Coordinates of C-alpha atoms in Angstrom, one line a residue:
M171 CA 0.0 0.0 0.0
R172 CA 2.8 2.4 0.9
N173 CA 4.7 1.7 -2.3
R174 CA 1.6 2.3 -4.4
L175 CA 1.0 5.7 -2.7
I176 CA 4.6 7.2 -2.8
G177 CA 4.7 9.9 -5.4
G178 CA 1.4 8.8 -6.8
S179 CA -1.6 10.8 -8.0
V180 CA -5.2 10.2 -7.1
D181 CA -8.6 11.7 -7.8
V182 CA -9.7 11.6 -4.2
L183 CA -7.5 11.5 -1.0
V184 CA -9.4 10.8 2.2
I185 CA -7.7 12.0 5.4
G186 CA -9.0 10.0 8.4
G187 CA -9.6 6.2 8.8
G188 CA -12.7 6.3 11.0
I189 CA -16.1 5.1 9.9
T190 CA -16.8 8.3 7.9
G191 CA -13.5 8.4 6.1
L192 CA -13.5 4.7 5.2
G193 CA -17.1 5.1 4.0
A194 CA -16.0 7.9 1.7
A195 CA -13.1 5.8 0.4
V196 CA -15.5 2.9 -0.4
D197 CA -17.9 5.4 -2.1
A198 CA -15.2 7.0 -4.2
A199 CA -13.5 3.8 -5.2
S200 CA -16.7 2.0 -6.1
R201 CA -17.5 4.9 -8.5
G202 CA -14.3 4.2 -10.3
L203 CA -12.3 7.2 -9.0
R204 CA -8.7 6.7 -8.1
T205 CA -8.8 6.8 -4.4
A206 CA -6.5 6.7 -1.4
L207 CA -7.0 7.0 2.3
V208 CA -4.4 7.7 5.0
E209 CA -4.9 7.4 8.8
R210 CA -2.4 8.7 11.3
N211 CA -2.9 5.8 13.8
D212 CA -4.9 2.6 13.2
F213 CA -8.2 2.3 11.4
A214 CA -11.0 3.2 13.8
S215 CA -8.5 4.1 16.5
G216 CA -10.5 7.2 17.4
T217 CA -14.2 7.5 18.1
S218 CA -15.2 4.8 15.5
S219 CA -14.0 2.0 17.8
K220 CA -15.5 3.6 21.0
S221 CA -19.2 4.0 20.2
S222 CA -22.2 2.2 21.7
K223 CA -21.9 -0.3 18.8
L224 CA -25.5 0.3 17.9
I225 CA -27.0 0.5 14.4
H226 CA -30.2 2.3 15.2
G227 CA -32.6 5.1 14.4
G228 CA -32.3 6.7 17.8
L229 CA -35.6 6.6 19.6
R230 CA -34.7 9.7 21.7
Y231 CA -34.2 11.8 18.5
L232 CA -37.8 10.9 17.6
Q233 CA -38.9 12.2 21.1
Q234 CA -36.9 15.4 20.3
G235 CA -39.0 15.9 17.2
D236 CA -36.2 15.1 14.6
V237 CA -38.4 12.7 12.6
R238 CA -36.3 13.1 9.5
L239 CA -33.1 12.1 11.2
V240 CA -34.7 9.0 12.6
Y241 CA -36.2 8.1 9.2
E242 CA -32.9 8.4 7.5
A243 CA -31.0 6.5 10.2
L244 CA -33.6 3.6 10.0
H245 CA -33.3 3.5 6.3
E246 CA -29.5 3.3 6.6
R247 CA -29.9 0.6 9.3
Q248 CA -31.8 -1.5 6.8
R249 CA -29.2 -1.1 4.1
L250 CA -26.4 -2.0 6.4
M251 CA -28.3 -5.1 7.6
R252 CA -28.5 -6.2 3.9
N253 CA -25.0 -5.1 2.8
A254 CA -23.1 -6.5 5.9
R255 CA -25.4 -9.2 7.1
H256 CA -22.6 -11.0 8.9
L257 CA -21.7 -8.0 11.0
V258 CA -25.1 -6.6 11.9
E259 CA -27.6 -8.4 14.1
V260 CA -31.1 -7.6 15.4
L261 CA -31.1 -6.5 19.0
P262 CA -34.2 -6.3 21.2
F263 CA -34.3 -3.3 23.6
M264 CA -36.5 -3.3 26.7
I265 CA -37.7 -0.1 28.4
P266 CA -39.0 -0.9 31.9
I267 CA -42.1 1.0 33.0
L268 CA -41.5 1.8 36.7
T269 CA -43.9 2.9 39.4
K270 CA -41.4 5.5 40.6
D271 CA -38.4 7.4 39.2
G272 CA -38.5 5.6 35.9
L273 CA -37.7 6.6 32.4
I274 CA -41.3 5.8 31.6
S275 CA -44.0 6.0 34.3
R276 CA -47.3 4.1 34.3
K277 CA -49.1 7.4 33.7
I278 CA -47.5 8.1 30.4
A279 CA -47.0 4.4 29.3
R280 CA -49.9 4.6 26.8
A281 CA -48.5 7.7 25.2
F282 CA -45.0 6.2 25.0
G283 CA -46.6 3.2 23.2
S284 CA -47.8 5.7 20.6
A285 CA -44.3 7.0 20.2
L286 CA -43.1 3.4 19.6
W287 CA -45.7 2.9 17.0
M288 CA -44.4 6.1 15.3
Y289 CA -40.9 4.6 15.5
D290 CA -42.1 1.4 13.9
F291 CA -43.9 3.3 11.1
T292 CA -40.9 5.6 10.6
G293 CA -38.9 2.7 9.6
G294 CA -38.5 0.4 12.5
L295 CA -40.8 -2.2 11.0
R296 CA -38.3 -2.8 8.2
I297 CA -36.5 -5.0 10.6
G298 CA -39.4 -7.4 10.5
R299 CA -40.6 -7.0 14.1
A300 CA -42.9 -4.5 15.8
H301 CA -42.7 -3.3 19.4
R302 CA -44.8 -5.0 22.1
R303 CA -45.7 -4.6 25.7
L304 CA -44.5 -7.1 28.3
R305 CA -46.1 -8.2 31.5
K306 CA -44.0 -7.7 34.7
S307 CA -43.1 -11.4 34.9
K308 CA -41.8 -11.5 31.3
A309 CA -39.8 -8.3 31.9
L310 CA -38.3 -9.9 35.0
S311 CA -37.2 -12.9 33.0
H312 CA -35.2 -10.7 30.6
F313 CA -33.7 -8.6 33.4
P314 CA -34.0 -10.5 36.7
T315 CA -31.8 -8.1 38.7
I316 CA -34.1 -5.1 38.3
V317 CA -35.8 -3.8 41.4
P318 CA -39.0 -5.8 41.3
N319 CA -41.3 -3.7 43.5
R320 CA -40.9 -0.7 41.2
L321 CA -41.5 -2.6 38.0
A322 CA -45.0 -2.4 36.5
S323 CA -44.4 -3.7 33.0
A324 CA -42.1 -3.0 30.0
Y325 CA -41.9 -2.3 26.3
V326 CA -39.7 -4.1 23.9
Y327 CA -38.7 -2.6 20.5
Y328 CA -36.1 -3.7 18.0
D329 CA -32.9 -2.2 16.6
A330 CA -29.6 -3.6 15.6
R331 CA -25.9 -3.6 16.6
A332 CA -22.5 -4.2 15.1
D333 CA -18.9 -4.2 16.3
D334 CA -17.8 -0.8 15.2
A335 CA -14.1 -1.5 14.7
R336 CA -14.9 -4.7 12.7
L337 CA -17.3 -2.7 10.5
C338 CA -14.5 -0.2 9.9
L339 CA -12.1 -3.0 8.9
A340 CA -14.7 -4.4 6.5
L341 CA -15.0 -1.0 4.9
A342 CA -11.2 -0.7 4.6
R343 CA -11.1 -4.1 2.8
T344 CA -14.0 -3.2 0.7
A345 CA -12.3 0.0 -0.5
S346 CA -9.2 -2.0 -1.2
D347 CA -11.3 -4.6 -3.1
H348 CA -12.4 -1.7 -5.4
G349 CA -8.9 -0.5 -6.1
A350 CA -8.4 2.1 -3.3
T351 CA -5.1 2.4 -1.5
V352 CA -5.6 2.5 2.3
L353 CA -2.8 3.1 4.7
N354 CA -2.8 3.2 8.5
H355 CA -0.1 4.6 10.8
A356 CA 0.6 7.3 8.2
R357 CA 0.2 10.9 9.4
V358 CA -0.6 13.8 7.1
T359 CA 1.8 16.6 8.1
R360 CA 1.2 19.2 5.3
V361 CA -1.4 20.1 2.7
V362 CA -0.4 22.6 0.0
R363 CA -2.5 23.8 -2.9
T364 CA -0.5 23.7 -6.2
G365 CA -2.5 24.8 -9.2
D366 CA -5.5 22.5 -9.7
S367 CA -4.4 19.9 -7.2
Y368 CA -2.9 19.4 -3.7
C369 CA 0.5 18.2 -2.7
V370 CA 0.1 16.2 0.5
T371 CA 3.1 15.2 2.7
V372 CA 2.6 12.0 4.6
R373 CA 4.9 10.6 7.4
D374 CA 5.1 7.0 8.6
G375 CA 7.6 4.9 10.3
E376 CA 9.9 4.9 7.3
G377 CA 9.9 8.6 6.7
D378 CA 8.1 11.3 4.6
F379 CA 6.6 11.0 1.1
T380 CA 4.2 13.0 -1.0
V381 CA 1.0 12.3 -2.7
T382 CA -0.7 14.4 -5.4
A383 CA -4.5 14.6 -5.1
R384 CA -7.1 16.3 -7.3
S385 CA -9.4 16.6 -4.3
I386 CA -9.4 15.9 -0.6
V387 CA -12.0 14.7 1.9
N388 CA -11.2 15.8 5.5
A389 CA -12.9 13.1 7.6
T390 CA -10.9 13.4 10.8
G391 CA -13.7 13.8 13.3
V392 CA -12.9 16.0 16.2
W393 CA -9.6 16.9 14.5
V394 CA -11.1 18.4 11.4
D395 CA -10.2 22.0 12.4
D396 CA -6.5 21.0 12.7
V397 CA -6.4 19.8 9.1
L398 CA -8.3 23.0 8.0
S399 CA -5.9 25.2 9.8
T400 CA -3.0 23.5 8.1
L401 CA -4.6 24.0 4.7
H402 CA -5.3 27.7 5.1
N403 CA -2.0 28.6 6.9
S404 CA 0.1 26.4 4.6
S405 CA 1.8 25.2 7.8
S406 CA 2.6 21.9 9.3
L407 CA 0.1 19.9 11.3
E408 CA 2.7 19.7 14.0
D409 CA 2.7 23.5 14.3
P410 CA 0.8 24.4 17.5
A411 CA -0.2 27.8 16.0
A412 CA -1.9 26.1 13.2
Q413 CA -3.8 23.8 15.5
S414 CA -5.2 26.6 17.6
S415 CA -7.3 28.1 14.7
A416 CA -10.8 26.5 14.6
R417 CA -13.1 27.0 11.7
I418 CA -16.0 24.4 11.7
G419 CA -16.9 24.9 15.3
I420 CA -16.7 21.4 16.7
R421 CA -17.9 20.7 20.2
P422 CA -16.4 17.4 21.5
A423 CA -18.8 15.4 23.6
K424 CA -17.3 12.5 25.6
G425 CA -19.1 9.2 25.7
V426 CA -18.0 6.6 28.1
H427 CA -18.9 2.9 28.5
I428 CA -17.9 0.4 31.1
T429 CA -17.8 -3.4 30.9
I430 CA -18.9 -5.6 33.8
P431 CA -19.3 -9.4 34.3
W432 CA -22.7 -10.5 32.8
D433 CA -23.5 -12.5 36.0
T434 CA -23.8 -9.2 37.9
V435 CA -26.7 -8.1 35.6
R436 CA -28.0 -11.2 33.8
N437 CA -29.9 -9.4 31.1
D438 CA -30.5 -11.5 28.0
I439 CA -31.5 -8.4 25.9
A440 CA -30.5 -4.8 25.9
V441 CA -32.2 -2.7 28.6
V442 CA -32.6 1.0 28.9
I443 CA -32.4 2.4 32.4
P444 CA -32.8 6.0 33.7
V445 CA -30.1 8.0 35.3
P446 CA -31.2 9.4 38.7
K447 CA -31.7 13.2 38.8
D448 CA -30.8 13.5 35.1
R449 CA -32.8 13.5 31.8
R450 CA -30.6 10.8 30.3
S451 CA -30.7 7.1 30.1
L452 CA -28.1 4.3 29.7
F453 CA -28.0 1.1 27.6
L454 CA -27.2 -2.2 29.2
V455 CA -26.1 -4.4 26.4
P456 CA -25.2 -8.1 26.8
W457 CA -21.9 -9.0 25.1
G458 CA -20.0 -12.3 24.3
P459 CA -22.7 -14.9 23.9
R460 CA -21.7 -18.3 25.3
G461 CA -24.1 -20.2 23.1
D462 CA -26.4 -21.4 25.9
G463 CA -28.5 -18.2 26.3
T464 CA -25.9 -16.6 28.6
F465 CA -23.2 -14.1 28.0
T466 CA -19.7 -13.3 29.3
H467 CA -20.1 -9.5 29.9
T468 CA -22.5 -6.6 29.7
Y469 CA -21.4 -3.1 28.7
V470 CA -23.1 0.0 30.0
G471 CA -23.2 3.5 28.6
T472 CA -23.2 6.0 27.2
T473 CA -22.5 9.3 29.0
D474 CA -22.7 12.5 27.1
T475 CA -20.7 15.4 28.5
D476 CA -18.7 18.4 27.4
Y477 CA -15.0 17.7 27.1
A478 CA -12.1 20.1 27.4
G479 CA -9.1 17.8 27.6
S480 CA -6.7 16.4 25.1
L481 CA -8.5 15.3 21.9
D482 CA -5.9 12.5 21.6
D483 CA -6.5 11.0 25.1
P484 CA -10.1 10.9 26.3
Q485 CA -10.4 8.6 29.3
C486 CA -13.0 7.1 31.6
T487 CA -12.6 8.8 34.9
K488 CA -13.8 8.1 38.4
D489 CA -16.6 10.6 37.8
D490 CA -17.8 8.7 34.7
I491 CA -17.8 5.4 36.5
D492 CA -19.6 6.8 39.6
Y493 CA -22.3 8.3 37.2
I494 CA -22.9 4.9 35.6
L495 CA -22.8 2.9 38.8
R496 CA -25.2 5.3 40.4
A497 CA -27.7 4.5 37.6
L498 CA -27.1 0.7 38.0
D499 CA -27.5 0.9 41.8
N500 CA -30.8 2.7 41.3
A501 CA -32.1 0.1 38.9
M502 CA -30.8 -3.2 40.2
T503 CA -31.0 -5.3 43.4
T504 CA -27.5 -6.5 43.0
S505 CA -24.6 -4.1 43.7
V506 CA -21.9 -3.3 41.2
S507 CA -18.7 -1.7 42.5
P508 CA -15.7 -0.1 40.7
G509 CA -13.8 -3.3 41.4
D510 CA -16.3 -5.2 39.2
V511 CA -15.4 -3.1 36.1
T512 CA -13.4 -5.2 33.7
G513 CA -13.0 -2.7 30.9
T514 CA -13.7 0.9 29.8
W515 CA -13.7 3.0 26.7
A516 CA -14.2 6.7 26.0
G517 CA -14.7 8.4 22.7
L518 CA -15.4 11.9 21.5
R519 CA -18.4 12.7 19.3
P520 CA -17.6 15.5 16.8
L521 CA -20.8 17.5 17.3
V522 CA -21.4 20.5 15.1
V523 CA -22.3 23.6 17.1
P524 CA -25.4 25.4 15.8
S525 CA -24.5 28.9 14.6
E526 CA -26.8 30.4 17.2
K527 CA -25.1 28.4 20.0
T528 CA -21.4 28.8 19.7
E529 CA -20.4 29.1 23.4
S530 CA -19.4 25.9 25.2
G531 CA -22.1 26.1 27.8
S532 CA -25.0 27.1 25.6
A533 CA -26.7 23.7 25.5
R534 CA -26.2 20.2 26.7
T535 CA -24.2 18.0 24.3
A536 CA -27.0 15.5 24.6
D537 CA -29.4 18.0 23.0
L538 CA -27.2 18.9 20.0
S539 CA -28.2 17.4 16.7
R540 CA -26.5 14.3 15.4
R541 CA -27.0 15.5 11.8
H542 CA -23.9 15.8 9.7
R543 CA -22.5 18.7 7.8
V544 CA -20.6 18.8 4.5
S545 CA -18.5 22.0 4.0
L546 CA -16.8 22.9 0.8
E547 CA -13.7 24.7 2.0
E548 CA -12.3 25.1 -1.4
S549 CA -13.5 23.9 -4.8
A550 CA -11.8 20.5 -4.2
F551 CA -11.5 20.3 -0.5
V552 CA -14.5 18.9 1.5
T553 CA -14.9 18.6 5.2
I554 CA -17.4 16.1 6.6
T555 CA -18.3 16.0 10.3
G556 CA -21.1 15.3 12.7
G557 CA -23.5 12.4 12.1
K558 CA -23.5 9.0 13.7
L559 CA -22.2 5.5 13.1
T560 CA -25.5 4.3 11.5
T561 CA -25.6 7.1 8.9
Y562 CA -21.9 6.9 7.8
R563 CA -22.9 5.7 4.2
E564 CA -25.1 8.6 3.6
M565 CA -22.5 11.0 5.0
A566 CA -19.9 9.5 2.6
E567 CA -22.2 9.8 -0.4
D568 CA -22.8 13.5 0.3
A569 CA -19.1 14.2 0.7
I570 CA -18.1 12.6 -2.6
D571 CA -21.1 14.2 -4.4
A572 CA -19.8 17.6 -3.3
L573 CA -16.6 16.9 -5.2
A574 CA -18.3 16.5 -8.6
P575 CA -17.6 20.1 -9.9
S576 CA -14.0 20.0 -8.8
L577 CA -13.4 16.7 -10.6
Q578 CA -14.9 18.3 -13.7
L579 CA -17.4 15.6 -14.2
S580 CA -20.2 16.5 -16.5
I581 CA -23.7 15.3 -15.9
G582 CA -23.3 12.5 -18.4
R583 CA -19.9 11.5 -16.9
W584 CA -21.2 11.8 -13.4
A585 CA -24.0 9.4 -14.2
R586 CA -21.3 6.8 -14.8
H587 CA -19.7 7.8 -11.5
R588 CA -22.9 7.8 -9.4
C589 CA -23.0 6.4 -5.9
R590 CA -23.2 2.6 -5.8
T591 CA -23.0 2.0 -2.1
K592 CA -26.7 1.7 -1.4
R593 CA -26.7 -1.9 -2.5
L594 CA -23.0 -2.7 -2.3
D595 CA -22.0 -5.7 -0.2
L596 CA -19.2 -5.1 2.2
H597 CA -16.2 -7.4 2.4
G598 CA -17.1 -10.6 4.1
S599 CA -20.8 -10.7 3.0
G600 CA -22.0 -13.8 1.4
R601 CA -23.2 -17.3 2.1
R602 CA -22.2 -18.6 5.6
P603 CA -19.6 -21.3 5.3
R604 CA -19.5 -24.5 7.3
L605 CA -16.2 -24.8 9.2
G606 CA -16.5 -28.1 11.1
L607 CA -15.8 -26.3 14.4
E608 CA -17.8 -26.0 17.6
S609 CA -21.0 -24.0 17.0
R610 CA -20.0 -21.3 19.4
I611 CA -16.7 -20.7 17.7
E612 CA -18.3 -20.9 14.2
D613 CA -20.9 -18.3 15.3
H614 CA -18.1 -16.0 16.6
L615 CA -16.0 -16.3 13.4
W616 CA -19.0 -15.7 11.1
S617 CA -20.1 -12.6 13.0
H618 CA -16.6 -11.1 12.9
Y619 CA -15.2 -12.3 9.5
G620 CA -18.1 -13.4 7.3
V621 CA -16.9 -15.4 4.3
D622 CA -13.3 -14.9 5.5
A623 CA -14.0 -17.2 8.5
P624 CA -12.4 -20.3 6.7
S625 CA -9.1 -18.4 6.7
I626 CA -9.0 -18.5 10.5
A627 CA -10.3 -22.0 10.6
E628 CA -7.5 -23.1 8.3
I629 CA -4.9 -21.6 10.6
M630 CA -6.6 -23.3 13.6
H631 CA -6.4 -26.7 11.9
S632 CA -2.7 -26.2 11.0
D633 CA -1.7 -25.8 14.6
A634 CA -3.8 -26.9 17.6
S635 CA -2.3 -24.3 19.8
L636 CA -3.7 -21.6 17.6
A637 CA -7.2 -22.8 18.3
E638 CA -6.8 -22.0 22.0
P639 CA -8.4 -18.8 23.4
L640 CA -6.4 -15.6 23.1
V641 CA -7.7 -14.4 26.4
P642 CA -9.3 -17.1 28.7
G643 CA -13.1 -16.6 28.9
L644 CA -13.4 -14.5 25.7
P645 CA -14.3 -15.9 22.3
Y646 CA -11.2 -14.8 20.4
V647 CA -8.7 -17.5 19.4
R648 CA -5.0 -17.2 18.8
A649 CA -5.4 -17.8 15.1
E650 CA -7.1 -14.4 14.8
V651 CA -3.8 -12.7 15.7
I652 CA -2.2 -14.4 12.6
H653 CA -5.1 -13.4 10.4
A654 CA -5.0 -9.8 11.7
V655 CA -1.4 -9.4 10.6
R656 CA -1.6 -11.2 7.3
H657 CA -4.9 -9.8 6.0
E658 CA -6.0 -6.8 8.2
M659 CA -2.9 -4.6 8.3
A660 CA -2.4 -4.9 12.1
C661 CA 1.0 -3.3 12.8
T662 CA 1.1 -3.1 16.6
L663 CA 0.1 -5.2 19.6
D664 CA -2.5 -2.6 20.5
D665 CA -4.0 -2.9 16.9
V666 CA -4.7 -6.6 17.7
M667 CA -5.8 -6.4 21.3
S668 CA -8.0 -3.3 21.0
R669 CA -9.5 -3.3 17.5
R670 CA -8.9 -6.6 15.5
T671 CA -10.2 -8.3 18.6
R672 CA -11.9 -6.3 21.4
S673 CA -10.1 -8.0 24.2
L674 CA -9.0 -4.8 25.9
L675 CA -12.5 -3.3 26.0
I676 CA -13.9 -6.5 27.6
D677 CA -11.2 -7.8 29.9
R678 CA -8.3 -5.4 30.6
A679 CA -6.5 -7.7 33.1
G680 CA -6.9 -10.8 30.9
S681 CA -5.6 -8.8 27.9
R682 CA -2.5 -7.6 29.8
A683 CA -1.8 -11.2 30.8
A684 CA -2.1 -12.4 27.2
A685 CA -0.1 -9.5 25.6
R686 CA 3.2 -11.2 25.4
S687 CA 1.8 -14.4 23.9
A688 CA 0.1 -12.3 21.2
A689 CA 3.2 -10.3 20.5
L690 CA 5.2 -13.5 20.1
L691 CA 2.7 -14.6 17.5
M692 CA 3.1 -11.3 15.6
A693 CA 6.9 -11.2 15.8
P694 CA 7.9 -13.6 13.0
L695 CA 5.2 -12.1 10.7
L696 CA 6.4 -8.5 11.2
G697 CA 10.1 -9.2 11.6
W698 CA 10.2 -8.1 15.2
N699 CA 13.3 -8.9 17.3
D700 CA 13.2 -9.5 21.0
E701 CA 13.7 -5.8 21.7
R702 CA 10.7 -4.8 19.6
V703 CA 8.6 -7.5 21.2
E704 CA 9.5 -6.1 24.7
S705 CA 8.7 -2.6 23.4
E706 CA 5.2 -3.6 22.1
V707 CA 4.4 -5.4 25.4
R708 CA 5.6 -2.4 27.4
T709 CA 3.6 0.1 25.3
F710 CA 0.4 -2.0 25.6
D711 CA 0.9 -2.4 29.4
E712 CA 1.3 1.4 29.7
I713 CA -2.0 1.8 27.8
C714 CA -3.7 -0.5 30.3
E715 CA -2.1 1.1 33.3
H716 CA -3.1 4.6 32.1
E717 CA -6.7 3.5 31.9
V718 CA -6.5 2.1 35.4
V719 CA -5.0 5.3 36.9
C720 CA -7.5 7.5 35.1
A721 CA -10.4 5.5 36.5
T722 CA -9.3 6.5 40.0
M723 CA -9.1 10.2 39.2
T724 CA -11.7 12.9 38.8
E725 CA -12.4 14.5 35.4
H726 CA -10.7 17.7 36.6
D727 CA -7.6 15.9 37.6
V728 CA -7.4 14.0 34.3
T729 CA -8.1 16.9 31.9
G730 CA -6.3 19.5 34.0

């Protein structure tokens, strides 16, 4: 990929390897445009691996009156369920109706049922199931640890979920399948306009090189203003003066999730619980099916708060954990303590500040729109920001459409280069293969790799030790480490433990214990010597320890 990019010329260069940038690369490449994407860290290493992992319309946006956003998101949800059927699965959500201090009280339960009918008719029914009301006994069977004397009944409605990092990897491979060059761990340091094109300087572990691009898509999330400042100041991205100039007006909102053992919650479907003395709610989502109707873990989130710290290092703090545990303690009979938390993650949503509300404290981040914005900074330079995981494809289409005039495509020629992603299968889609493995392992491999699952199975059959768990208690096998390096551009130990697998998010302690074993599997494939192996293990251990320390500190101490 690097050799293809050095000194090359492309029609579209995408900066940013999150869900939006990768979607734009797929869109441009599938139209037949010469396309490249560069990401300074790993694919999905920012917000796109730290979401709630839900493919949904957003019921609360409907309650806020944004029917159009919900309709568009539900339409995109259905497309994604068709185009990436191996990655996206239907997920029931239960909303308890409580007699006191609930998200939905008995007094307004009937009115809320009408809202759910509206959600179904807006597009929710495309999933093939309508909402329904549950009796108290049935609700308790789905969430047995809920405080029973406050539970009156419940509603169940249906959305979907997908592993966000795996979805990003599928997009990266889809873009490559259509001829795009995608490169991770490659930082853009300078963007200079030269006539009718751009000269872009890229730096990776082997040095600097340049790329010529007819147009650029800036899809860097909360960092979009840094790239814009570089463009307009003709200065380096590493120049602090350039980074201080904001143009779009991004208001970062931090969203935090925690992972806890499933046995402490025992919910077999997702549950929505209220946060005491707040207008927000949290999702409790079961994770890691064992194949017998139980799960290994449940993750809980998300928070939605203003953020003023380093954009490169959002962390889950003691304040965040206390906030989530307070909601759990209010909803459940069992007690969950900070010591029960096995993993955390924090991401920053790049929310676009409305023009009439530019000051930081003008509105809660939870109330800001999740709509996206496409800005044409120059005739061939597009910035795309805002939006949400579910609507990434629509965002990408809008961004590439905005480049039509700069690429000098007439109406007739543009018809040949129209968007093709509405019905474009993502890499891994297809008929489910039979692998001859235990059903639980087959289910896991299919839901993560699709038709590439036989590649992992072949590695497992070649060496029995590679069929063993990577982290005891989690579904990942050691063969996935080999596959990640050979076929998914994993370059560091953190790439494997955090994003190719999600071990770090689920079980931090287990991942630390397994780190050296994983690094030794990667070493011969990447030419690492003993010193590099030790460096990778040490770096990953520092990442884990930093999470642990931040979880004991207040938000002020961490960001200050």
